[in-house]
mmCIF file of C-alpha atoms in Angstrom:
data_model
loop_
_atom_site.group_PDB
_atom_site.id
_atom_site.type_symbol
_atom_site.label_atom_id
_atom_site.label_comp_id
_atom_site.label_asym_id
_atom_site.label_seq_id
_atom_site.Cartn_x
_atom_site.Cartn_y
_atom_site.Cartn_z
ATOM 1 C CA MET S 20 69.073 119.422 78.166
ATOM 2 C CA ALA S 21 68.607 118.655 74.875
ATOM 3 C CA SER S 22 68.657 115.377 72.911
ATOM 4 C CA HIS S 23 71.739 114.098 70.883
ATOM 5 C CA ARG S 24 70.385 111.138 69.610
ATOM 6 C CA LYS S 25 70.212 111.336 65.584
ATOM 7 C CA PRO S 26 66.465 111.362 64.805
ATOM 8 C CA ARG S 27 64.865 108.026 63.295
ATOM 9 C CA ALA S 28 63.147 107.652 59.742
ATOM 10 C CA PRO S 29 59.992 106.759 59.243
ATOM 11 C CA MET S 30 59.258 103.177 58.260
ATOM 12 C CA ARG S 31 57.364 102.461 55.254
ATOM 13 C CA VAL S 32 55.445 98.950 56.025
ATOM 14 C CA THR S 33 53.868 96.802 54.029
ATOM 15 C CA SER S 34 50.228 95.180 54.946
ATOM 16 C CA PRO S 35 51.176 91.325 54.415
ATOM 17 C CA ALA S 36 46.994 90.982 53.960
ATOM 18 C CA VAL S 37 47.128 93.505 50.866
ATOM 19 C CA GLY S 38 49.692 91.187 49.052
ATOM 20 C CA PHE S 39 47.562 88.084 50.320
ATOM 21 C CA THR S 40 44.756 89.428 49.096
ATOM 22 C CA THR S 41 46.085 90.117 45.519
ATOM 23 C CA VAL S 42 46.555 86.847 45.294
ATOM 24 C CA ALA S 43 43.700 85.577 45.727
ATOM 25 C CA LEU S 44 41.915 88.152 43.344
ATOM 26 C CA ALA S 45 44.017 86.492 40.835
ATOM 27 C CA SER S 46 43.358 82.871 41.654
ATOM 28 C CA VAL S 47 40.275 83.425 41.020
ATOM 29 C CA THR S 48 40.088 85.877 38.176
ATOM 30 C CA LEU S 49 42.162 82.981 36.454
ATOM 31 C CA LEU S 50 39.526 80.032 37.286
ATOM 32 C CA SER S 51 36.739 82.500 36.320
ATOM 33 C CA ALA S 52 38.542 82.487 32.663
ATOM 34 C CA GLN S 53 38.816 78.963 32.397
ATOM 35 C CA SER S 54 36.375 77.990 34.215
ATOM 36 C CA ALA S 55 34.535 80.138 31.586
ATOM 37 C CA THR S 56 36.305 78.784 28.647
ATOM 38 C CA ALA S 57 35.759 74.814 29.878
ATOM 39 C CA ALA S 58 33.927 72.399 27.514
ATOM 40 C CA PRO S 59 30.815 72.065 29.110
ATOM 41 C CA SER S 60 29.891 68.511 29.951
ATOM 42 C CA ALA S 61 29.211 65.664 27.859
ATOM 43 C CA PRO S 62 24.987 65.679 27.675
ATOM 44 C CA GLN S 63 22.924 62.806 29.339
ATOM 45 C CA PRO S 64 21.828 60.839 26.365
ATOM 46 C CA SER S 65 18.740 60.218 25.827
ATOM 47 C CA ILE S 66 15.609 57.124 26.705
ATOM 48 C CA GLU S 67 15.695 56.887 22.559
ATOM 49 C CA GLU S 68 19.513 57.018 22.227
ATOM 50 C CA VAL S 69 19.785 54.525 25.217
ATOM 51 C CA ARG S 70 17.587 52.160 23.439
ATOM 52 C CA LYS S 71 18.758 52.813 20.577
ATOM 53 C CA LYS S 72 22.145 51.736 22.006
ATOM 54 C CA VAL S 73 21.127 48.689 23.753
ATOM 55 C CA ASP S 74 19.037 47.237 20.606
ATOM 56 C CA ASP S 75 22.480 47.743 18.799
ATOM 57 C CA LEU S 76 24.577 46.514 21.592
ATOM 58 C CA TYR S 77 22.297 43.573 21.263
ATOM 59 C CA ARG S 78 22.807 42.909 17.778
ATOM 60 C CA GLN S 79 25.943 42.917 17.911
ATOM 61 C CA ALA S 80 26.163 40.264 20.472
ATOM 62 C CA GLY S 81 23.872 38.088 18.826
ATOM 63 C CA SER S 82 26.330 38.547 15.811
ATOM 64 C CA ALA S 83 28.842 37.780 17.878
ATOM 65 C CA THR S 84 27.115 35.020 19.146
ATOM 66 C CA GLN S 85 26.616 33.503 15.241
ATOM 67 C CA GLU S 86 30.515 33.528 15.263
ATOM 68 C CA TYR S 87 30.423 31.267 18.583
ATOM 69 C CA ASN S 88 28.377 28.937 17.112
ATOM 70 C CA ARG S 89 30.561 28.846 13.869
ATOM 71 C CA ALA S 90 33.508 28.892 15.632
ATOM 72 C CA LYS S 91 32.075 25.629 18.130
ATOM 73 C CA ASP S 92 31.291 24.185 15.133
ATOM 74 C CA SER S 93 34.220 24.445 13.129
ATOM 75 C CA THR S 94 36.997 23.042 16.646
ATOM 76 C CA ALA S 95 34.170 20.591 16.583
ATOM 77 C CA ASP S 96 35.067 18.783 12.734
ATOM 78 C CA GLN S 97 38.799 19.783 13.770
ATOM 79 C CA GLN S 98 38.854 17.522 16.947
ATOM 80 C CA ASP S 99 37.373 15.073 15.038
ATOM 81 C CA LYS S 100 39.796 15.315 11.850
ATOM 82 C CA VAL S 101 42.611 15.344 14.354
ATOM 83 C CA ASP S 102 41.908 12.713 16.452
ATOM 84 C CA ALA S 103 41.601 10.377 12.790
ATOM 85 C CA LEU S 104 44.821 11.527 11.625
ATOM 86 C CA LEU S 105 46.664 10.675 14.616
ATOM 87 C CA GLU S 106 45.518 7.635 15.133
ATOM 88 C CA GLU S 107 46.153 7.281 11.155
ATOM 89 C CA ALA S 108 49.654 8.410 11.507
ATOM 90 C CA ALA S 109 49.901 5.647 14.816
ATOM 91 C CA GLN S 110 48.782 3.241 12.845
ATOM 92 C CA ARG S 111 51.798 3.973 10.022
ATOM 93 C CA ALA S 112 53.780 3.984 12.821
ATOM 94 C CA GLU S 113 53.274 0.304 13.118
ATOM 95 C CA LYS S 114 54.129 -0.288 10.519
ATOM 96 C CA VAL S 115 57.004 1.417 9.916
ATOM 97 C CA ASN S 116 58.812 -0.681 12.359
ATOM 98 C CA GLU S 117 57.460 -3.728 11.246
ATOM 99 C CA ALA S 118 58.924 -2.888 8.375
ATOM 100 C CA ARG S 119 62.157 -1.871 10.116
ATOM 101 C CA ARG S 120 61.546 -5.313 12.027
ATOM 102 C CA ALA S 121 61.579 -7.112 8.493
ATOM 103 C CA LEU S 122 65.138 -5.793 7.268
ATOM 104 C CA GLY S 123 66.569 -6.185 10.833
ATOM 105 C CA ASN S 124 65.747 -9.934 10.174
ATOM 106 C CA TYR S 125 67.606 -9.877 6.276
ATOM 107 C CA ALA S 126 70.385 -8.392 7.590
ATOM 108 C CA ALA S 127 70.826 -10.640 10.277
ATOM 109 C CA ALA S 128 70.626 -13.412 7.897
ATOM 110 C CA GLN S 129 72.841 -11.897 5.574
ATOM 111 C CA TYR S 130 75.687 -11.552 8.244
ATOM 112 C CA ARG S 131 75.374 -15.385 9.421
ATOM 113 C CA THR S 132 75.886 -16.102 6.009
ATOM 114 C CA GLY S 133 78.607 -14.743 5.379
ATOM 115 C CA GLY S 134 77.332 -13.216 2.127
ATOM 116 C CA LEU S 135 79.385 -15.014 0.192
ATOM 117 C CA ALA S 136 80.008 -14.148 -4.084
ATOM 118 C CA SER S 137 78.655 -16.345 -6.348
ATOM 119 C CA SER S 138 81.432 -17.357 -7.221
ATOM 120 C CA MET S 139 82.035 -18.671 -3.460
ATOM 121 C CA THR S 140 79.121 -19.902 -3.767
ATOM 122 C CA PHE S 141 79.856 -22.252 -7.311
ATOM 123 C CA PHE S 142 83.668 -23.967 -5.782
ATOM 124 C CA LEU S 143 82.051 -24.678 -1.821
ATOM 125 C CA ALA S 144 78.990 -26.733 -3.502
ATOM 126 C CA ASP S 145 79.032 -30.324 -3.605
ATOM 127 C CA ASP S 146 78.255 -30.148 -6.242
ATOM 128 C CA PRO S 147 76.777 -28.434 -10.147
ATOM 129 C CA GLN S 148 72.615 -28.654 -9.206
ATOM 130 C CA SER S 149 73.118 -27.809 -5.583
ATOM 131 C CA TYR S 150 75.173 -24.607 -6.755
ATOM 132 C CA PHE S 151 71.985 -23.755 -9.124
ATOM 133 C CA ASP S 152 69.721 -24.490 -6.214
ATOM 134 C CA GLN S 153 71.726 -22.273 -3.269
ATOM 135 C CA ASP S 154 72.102 -19.937 -6.231
ATOM 136 C CA GLN S 155 68.215 -19.218 -7.304
ATOM 137 C CA LEU S 156 67.914 -19.358 -3.825
ATOM 138 C CA MET S 157 69.917 -15.933 -3.132
ATOM 139 C CA LYS S 158 67.819 -14.503 -5.724
ATOM 140 C CA ARG S 159 64.375 -15.112 -4.006
ATOM 141 C CA ARG S 160 65.978 -13.668 -0.860
ATOM 142 C CA SER S 161 67.705 -10.727 -2.609
ATOM 143 C CA GLY S 162 63.964 -10.221 -4.399
ATOM 144 C CA GLN S 163 62.449 -10.237 -0.970
ATOM 145 C CA GLN S 164 65.315 -8.044 0.670
ATOM 146 C CA GLU S 165 64.572 -5.631 -1.856
ATOM 147 C CA LYS S 166 60.741 -5.817 -1.546
ATOM 148 C CA ALA S 167 61.152 -5.190 2.144
ATOM 149 C CA VAL S 168 63.770 -2.268 1.527
ATOM 150 C CA SER S 169 61.114 -0.875 -1.127
ATOM 151 C CA ASP S 170 58.261 -1.794 2.021
ATOM 152 C CA PHE S 171 60.247 -0.349 4.645
ATOM 153 C CA ARG S 172 60.924 3.296 2.533
ATOM 154 C CA THR S 173 57.176 3.296 1.222
ATOM 155 C CA GLN S 174 55.949 3.149 5.164
ATOM 156 C CA GLN S 175 58.343 5.666 6.621
ATOM 157 C CA LEU S 176 57.029 8.225 3.382
ATOM 158 C CA ALA S 177 53.349 7.645 4.340
ATOM 159 C CA ALA S 178 54.716 7.987 8.355
ATOM 160 C CA ALA S 179 55.651 11.419 7.154
ATOM 161 C CA GLU S 180 52.801 12.626 5.528
ATOM 162 C CA LYS S 181 50.374 11.324 7.955
ATOM 163 C CA ARG S 182 52.126 13.667 10.965
ATOM 164 C CA THR S 183 53.279 16.453 8.777
ATOM 165 C CA GLU S 184 48.785 16.675 7.713
ATOM 166 C CA ALA S 185 48.346 15.908 11.326
ATOM 167 C CA THR S 186 50.370 18.535 12.509
ATOM 168 C CA LYS S 187 48.661 21.237 10.529
ATOM 169 C CA SER S 188 45.446 20.005 11.445
ATOM 170 C CA LEU S 189 46.573 20.496 14.542
ATOM 171 C CA GLU S 190 47.306 24.019 13.966
ATOM 172 C CA ALA S 191 43.740 25.072 12.362
ATOM 173 C CA LEU S 192 42.253 23.461 15.585
ATOM 174 C CA THR S 193 43.969 25.762 17.289
ATOM 175 C CA ALA S 194 42.909 29.135 14.865
ATOM 176 C CA SER S 195 39.377 27.620 15.427
ATOM 177 C CA GLN S 196 39.655 27.152 19.317
ATOM 178 C CA GLU S 197 41.493 30.790 19.339
ATOM 179 C CA ASP S 198 38.146 32.158 17.252
ATOM 180 C CA LEU S 199 35.889 30.457 19.972
ATOM 181 C CA ARG S 200 37.691 32.014 22.823
ATOM 182 C CA THR S 201 37.599 35.273 20.892
ATOM 183 C CA SER S 202 33.617 35.707 20.155
ATOM 184 C CA LYS S 203 32.627 34.271 23.216
ATOM 185 C CA GLN S 204 34.431 36.762 24.829
ATOM 186 C CA THR S 205 32.379 39.180 22.306
ATOM 187 C CA VAL S 206 29.233 38.224 23.853
ATOM 188 C CA GLN S 207 30.153 38.316 26.376
ATOM 189 C CA ASN S 208 32.150 42.096 26.669
ATOM 190 C CA LYS S 209 28.153 43.260 23.734
ATOM 191 C CA LEU S 210 25.748 42.494 26.719
ATOM 192 C CA ALA S 211 27.596 43.902 29.551
ATOM 193 C CA GLU S 212 27.779 46.702 27.676
ATOM 194 C CA ALA S 213 24.626 46.838 27.465
ATOM 195 C CA ARG S 214 23.014 45.754 30.891
ATOM 196 C CA THR S 215 25.312 48.390 31.844
ATOM 197 C CA LEU S 216 23.699 50.878 30.272
ATOM 198 C CA LEU S 217 19.991 49.406 31.888
ATOM 199 C CA SER S 218 21.342 49.865 35.207
ATOM 200 C CA LYS S 219 22.334 53.793 34.960
ATOM 201 C CA LEU S 220 18.802 54.231 34.173
ATOM 202 C CA THR S 221 16.099 55.446 36.757
ATOM 203 C CA ALA S 222 12.803 54.156 37.819
ATOM 204 C CA GLU S 223 10.699 56.888 35.466
ATOM 205 C CA GLU S 224 13.800 56.919 32.274
ATOM 206 C CA LYS S 225 12.895 52.754 33.017
ATOM 207 C CA ALA S 226 9.202 52.981 32.479
ATOM 208 C CA ARG S 227 9.733 55.460 29.460
ATOM 209 C CA LEU S 228 12.339 52.442 28.034
ATOM 210 C CA ALA S 229 9.258 50.040 28.379
ATOM 211 C CA GLU S 230 6.386 52.961 27.076
ATOM 212 C CA LEU S 231 9.174 53.112 24.537
ATOM 213 C CA GLU S 232 8.504 49.572 23.550
ATOM 214 C CA ARG S 233 5.255 49.171 23.760
ATOM 215 C CA LYS S 234 5.258 51.376 21.299
ATOM 216 C CA LYS S 235 7.690 49.904 18.421
ATOM 217 C CA GLU S 236 5.652 45.846 19.180
ATOM 218 C CA ALA S 237 2.160 47.787 18.603
ATOM 219 C CA GLU S 238 3.788 49.669 15.310
ATOM 220 C CA ALA S 239 4.936 46.332 14.714
ATOM 221 C CA LYS S 240 2.048 43.933 14.861
ATOM 222 C CA LYS S 241 -0.280 46.975 13.036
ATOM 223 C CA LYS S 242 2.172 46.116 9.798
ATOM 224 C CA ALA S 243 1.439 42.301 10.633
ATOM 225 C CA GLU S 244 -2.354 43.143 10.587
ATOM 226 C CA LYS S 245 -1.680 44.777 7.315
ATOM 227 C CA LEU S 246 0.541 42.009 5.764
ATOM 228 C CA ALA S 247 -2.727 39.291 6.921
ATOM 229 C CA ALA S 248 -5.176 40.959 5.474
ATOM 230 C CA GLU S 249 -2.895 40.741 2.515
ATOM 231 C CA GLN S 250 -2.345 37.501 2.115
ATOM 232 C CA ALA S 251 -5.721 36.905 3.506
ATOM 233 C CA ALA S 252 -7.352 38.806 -0.073
ATOM 234 C CA ALA S 253 -4.232 37.369 -2.424
ATOM 235 C CA SER S 254 -5.710 34.067 -1.573
ATOM 236 C CA LYS S 255 -9.339 34.673 -1.326
ATOM 237 C CA ALA S 256 -8.308 35.878 -4.900
ATOM 238 C CA ALA S 257 -7.014 32.638 -5.471
ATOM 239 C CA ALA S 258 -9.586 30.302 -4.838
ATOM 240 C CA ASP S 259 -11.710 32.771 -6.629
ATOM 241 C CA LYS S 260 -9.982 32.473 -10.014
ATOM 242 C CA ALA S 261 -9.851 28.445 -9.548
ATOM 243 C CA ALA S 262 -13.539 28.218 -8.506
ATOM 244 C CA ALA S 263 -14.564 30.245 -11.788
ATOM 245 C CA GLU S 264 -12.612 28.840 -13.924
ATOM 246 C CA ALA S 265 -13.271 25.164 -12.632
ATOM 247 C CA ALA S 266 -16.905 26.021 -13.181
ATOM 248 C CA ALA S 267 -16.155 27.222 -17.148
ATOM 249 C CA SER S 268 -14.386 24.154 -17.247
ATOM 250 C CA GLY S 269 -16.576 21.758 -15.802
ATOM 251 C CA SER S 270 -14.728 20.737 -13.147
ATOM 252 C CA ASP S 271 -14.617 20.753 -9.517
ATOM 253 C CA THR S 272 -10.948 21.275 -8.924
ATOM 254 C CA ALA S 273 -12.398 24.073 -6.823
ATOM 255 C CA THR S 274 -13.349 21.746 -3.630
ATOM 256 C CA THR S 275 -9.679 21.147 -4.091
ATOM 257 C CA GLY S 276 -8.063 24.217 -3.236
ATOM 258 C CA THR S 277 -6.052 26.644 -6.130
ATOM 259 C CA GLY S 278 -4.959 23.805 -8.242
ATOM 260 C CA THR S 279 -1.590 25.399 -8.783
ATOM 261 C CA SER S 280 0.285 23.442 -5.648
ATOM 262 C CA THR S 281 2.521 21.244 -7.189
ATOM 263 C CA GLY S 282 3.997 18.005 -4.829
ATOM 264 C CA SER S 283 6.869 19.762 -4.082
ATOM 265 C CA THR S 284 4.771 22.988 -2.569
ATOM 266 C CA THR S 285 3.044 20.451 -0.304
ATOM 267 C CA ALA S 286 5.348 18.493 0.631
ATOM 268 C CA ALA S 287 7.093 21.495 1.994
ATOM 269 C CA SER S 288 4.375 22.692 3.147
ATOM 270 C CA SER S 289 3.530 19.305 5.037
ATOM 271 C CA LYS S 290 7.190 19.769 6.371
ATOM 272 C CA GLY S 291 7.105 23.224 7.605
ATOM 273 C CA ALA S 292 4.115 22.421 9.639
ATOM 274 C CA LYS S 293 6.587 20.360 11.833
ATOM 275 C CA ALA S 294 8.584 22.193 12.178
ATOM 276 C CA LEU S 295 6.885 25.446 13.127
ATOM 277 C CA ALA S 296 4.714 22.873 15.589
ATOM 278 C CA PHE S 297 7.454 22.450 17.826
ATOM 279 C CA ALA S 298 8.970 26.131 17.725
ATOM 280 C CA GLU S 299 5.566 26.591 19.379
ATOM 281 C CA SER S 300 6.034 23.778 21.577
ATOM 282 C CA GLN S 301 9.289 26.070 23.134
ATOM 283 C CA ILE S 302 7.601 29.041 23.173
ATOM 284 C CA GLY S 303 8.623 30.162 26.965
ATOM 285 C CA LYS S 304 11.953 28.493 26.771
ATOM 286 C CA PRO S 305 14.705 31.107 27.565
ATOM 287 C CA TYR S 306 17.037 32.748 25.205
ATOM 288 C CA VAL S 307 21.012 31.798 25.582
ATOM 289 C CA TRP S 308 23.577 32.067 23.179
ATOM 290 C CA GLY S 309 25.365 29.325 21.782
ATOM 291 C CA ALA S 310 22.080 26.576 22.921
ATOM 292 C CA THR S 311 20.583 24.571 20.860
ATOM 293 C CA GLY S 312 18.205 22.316 23.567
ATOM 294 C CA PRO S 313 15.871 21.298 24.268
ATOM 295 C CA ALA S 314 15.928 23.153 27.885
ATOM 296 C CA SER S 315 17.461 26.525 25.997
ATOM 297 C CA TYR S 316 18.358 27.929 22.170
ATOM 298 C CA ASP S 317 19.469 31.229 20.699
ATOM 299 C CA CYS S 318 17.974 32.080 17.287
ATOM 300 C CA SER S 319 19.531 30.077 14.703
ATOM 301 C CA GLY S 320 19.613 27.122 17.332
ATOM 302 C CA LEU S 321 15.631 27.348 17.666
ATOM 303 C CA THR S 322 15.019 27.265 13.678
ATOM 304 C CA GLN S 323 17.894 24.296 12.795
ATOM 305 C CA ALA S 324 15.460 21.966 16.131
ATOM 306 C CA ALA S 325 12.831 23.184 14.678
ATOM 307 C CA TRP S 326 13.457 21.966 10.675
ATOM 308 C CA ARG S 327 15.027 18.730 12.162
ATOM 309 C CA GLU S 328 12.404 17.991 13.670
ATOM 310 C CA ALA S 329 10.520 18.096 10.112
ATOM 311 C CA GLY S 330 13.269 15.474 8.470
ATOM 312 C CA VAL S 331 15.762 18.207 7.195
ATOM 313 C CA ASP S 332 18.936 19.181 8.368
ATOM 314 C CA LEU S 333 20.241 22.665 8.583
ATOM 315 C CA PRO S 334 23.469 24.555 9.378
ATOM 316 C CA ARG S 335 24.294 25.713 12.346
ATOM 317 C CA THR S 336 24.163 29.599 11.647
ATOM 318 C CA THR S 337 22.451 32.255 10.306
ATOM 319 C CA TRP S 338 24.598 33.097 7.576
ATOM 320 C CA ASP S 339 24.701 29.829 6.347
ATOM 321 C CA GLN S 340 20.828 28.745 7.642
ATOM 322 C CA VAL S 341 19.889 31.873 4.540
ATOM 323 C CA ASN S 342 22.158 29.685 1.822
ATOM 324 C CA VAL S 343 19.707 26.435 2.074
ATOM 325 C CA GLY S 344 16.444 26.393 0.399
ATOM 326 C CA THR S 345 14.375 28.480 -1.955
ATOM 327 C CA ARG S 346 13.991 32.432 -1.346
ATOM 328 C CA VAL S 347 10.931 33.921 -0.599
ATOM 329 C CA ALA S 348 9.385 36.575 -1.198
ATOM 330 C CA THR S 349 7.455 38.154 2.094
ATOM 331 C CA ALA S 350 4.414 38.653 0.849
ATOM 332 C CA ASP S 351 4.667 34.546 -0.072
ATOM 333 C CA LEU S 352 5.698 33.305 3.065
ATOM 334 C CA GLN S 353 3.780 30.287 4.538
ATOM 335 C CA PRO S 354 3.997 28.826 7.654
ATOM 336 C CA GLY S 355 7.370 27.706 8.696
ATOM 337 C CA ASP S 356 9.584 29.675 6.496
ATOM 338 C CA LEU S 357 12.430 30.855 7.809
ATOM 339 C CA ILE S 358 13.285 35.019 8.275
ATOM 340 C CA PHE S 359 16.924 36.857 8.662
ATOM 341 C CA PHE S 360 16.571 40.421 9.598
ATOM 342 C CA TYR S 361 19.806 42.613 9.518
ATOM 343 C CA ASP S 362 21.513 43.735 6.674
ATOM 344 C CA ASP S 363 23.921 41.504 8.803
ATOM 345 C CA ILE S 364 21.982 37.996 8.603
ATOM 346 C CA SER S 365 22.496 37.802 12.587
ATOM 347 C CA HIS S 366 18.562 36.902 13.488
ATOM 348 C CA VAL S 367 16.751 34.140 12.024
ATOM 349 C CA GLY S 368 12.822 33.061 13.347
ATOM 350 C CA ILE S 369 9.825 30.396 12.191
ATOM 351 C CA TYR S 370 7.181 32.338 10.145
ATOM 352 C CA LYS S 371 4.166 31.419 11.363
ATOM 353 C CA GLY S 372 1.200 33.368 9.441
ATOM 354 C CA ASP S 373 -0.170 36.348 9.316
ATOM 355 C CA GLY S 374 2.568 38.271 9.743
ATOM 356 C CA MET S 375 3.874 36.730 13.204
ATOM 357 C CA MET S 376 6.505 34.280 13.665
ATOM 358 C CA VAL S 377 7.953 32.512 16.074
ATOM 359 C CA HIS S 378 11.617 33.016 17.798
ATOM 360 C CA ALA S 379 14.157 33.030 20.148
ATOM 361 C CA PRO S 380 14.519 36.684 20.581
ATOM 362 C CA LYS S 381 17.525 38.036 22.677
ATOM 363 C CA PRO S 382 19.546 37.659 26.524
ATOM 364 C CA GLY S 383 16.964 37.746 28.978
ATOM 365 C CA ALA S 384 13.466 37.246 26.930
ATOM 366 C CA TYR S 385 11.858 34.001 26.069
ATOM 367 C CA VAL S 386 11.557 31.905 22.809
ATOM 368 C CA ARG S 387 7.762 33.819 22.189
ATOM 369 C CA GLU S 388 5.289 34.324 18.854
ATOM 370 C CA GLU S 389 5.673 38.072 17.782
ATOM 371 C CA SER S 390 5.222 39.737 14.521
ATOM 372 C CA ILE S 391 7.513 39.918 11.960
ATOM 373 C CA TYR S 392 8.580 43.896 11.489
ATOM 374 C CA TYR S 393 9.726 43.770 14.662
ATOM 375 C CA MET S 394 13.014 43.815 13.422
ATOM 376 C CA PRO S 395 14.475 45.083 9.164
ATOM 377 C CA ILE S 396 13.742 42.088 7.578
ATOM 378 C CA TYR S 397 16.855 41.126 5.322
ATOM 379 C CA GLY S 398 15.348 38.192 3.263
ATOM 380 C CA SER S 399 13.547 34.854 3.517
ATOM 381 C CA VAL S 400 13.700 31.343 2.250
ATOM 382 C CA ARG S 401 11.754 28.220 2.467
ATOM 383 C CA PRO S 402 13.982 24.939 3.141
ATOM 384 C CA GLY S 403 12.706 21.038 2.674
#
């Protein structure tokens, strides 16, 4: 018997696997395109670049240390000024109180007498002479009262001026303290950045960095030796010339040197020798930024202490020390002279002779001898 059912229409089946594969392929294609267009990662800095960066950070820390030293000195000076002004203001206030008490006494006396007019004093007097005596007394009292009022106003004005001056000085002190905090934070940040850079180096990279440092020291030492030879040659030439002149004139001054030194030059040389001797006795002590001895030093703290030993008071910072004394060419350096480095004058050392100096180099290092060519020279001065 034939079926009366309506035949089914064929069903179209879409495979989900095909759809997923299509999306996946599209995603892979998109990711591949993004990877192809993405910027390449920044290349790692070379060891030479790291060394330069670290050296620059130490130099910046040295400059910030000088800012710190200046702010510290300014803060101390300002604190002394504030203390003195507050003491003066207190003394002025006491004088105002004394003048006020004097006025009070006169006011009380006038209240008790009633402040009689001169005509009433005449009529109430026992006799004319008594009137004139009382009148003179009242005039004297009136003059004393006027003086008391004048003194009070003078002391009051002086006290107000001292209070104003003390207020301004306190504001300056607050600014100095803020500069001190800022420069201290800058030093710490620069040193932390340098330590972070060094800590990321592998053992092999640290070895290469040490090799670069040795190469730099060797080059600086070679330049120092060249300067020493030039100075020795110049000294010998000067001595030979002096000897020849002495022989020609029949004088025996050749045995005393070149004969060109003056008394002031000799005195400066003697002080320089004392300063150098002190600096050499500090070799091996650690560099600590902001330190002035005796256990540790920063660069300008060492030079200041050394020249103090020679009887010369130097300012605290390199920026001020460079302006003390006589400018000296590198070829004419003598022991004890100060040599300044970098364009920002952020470092200083004491000349030893033969192209070498004694200095407090940087954090993590110790007071030591080193070639003056280890850093770019700014200029030199001879204190005293």
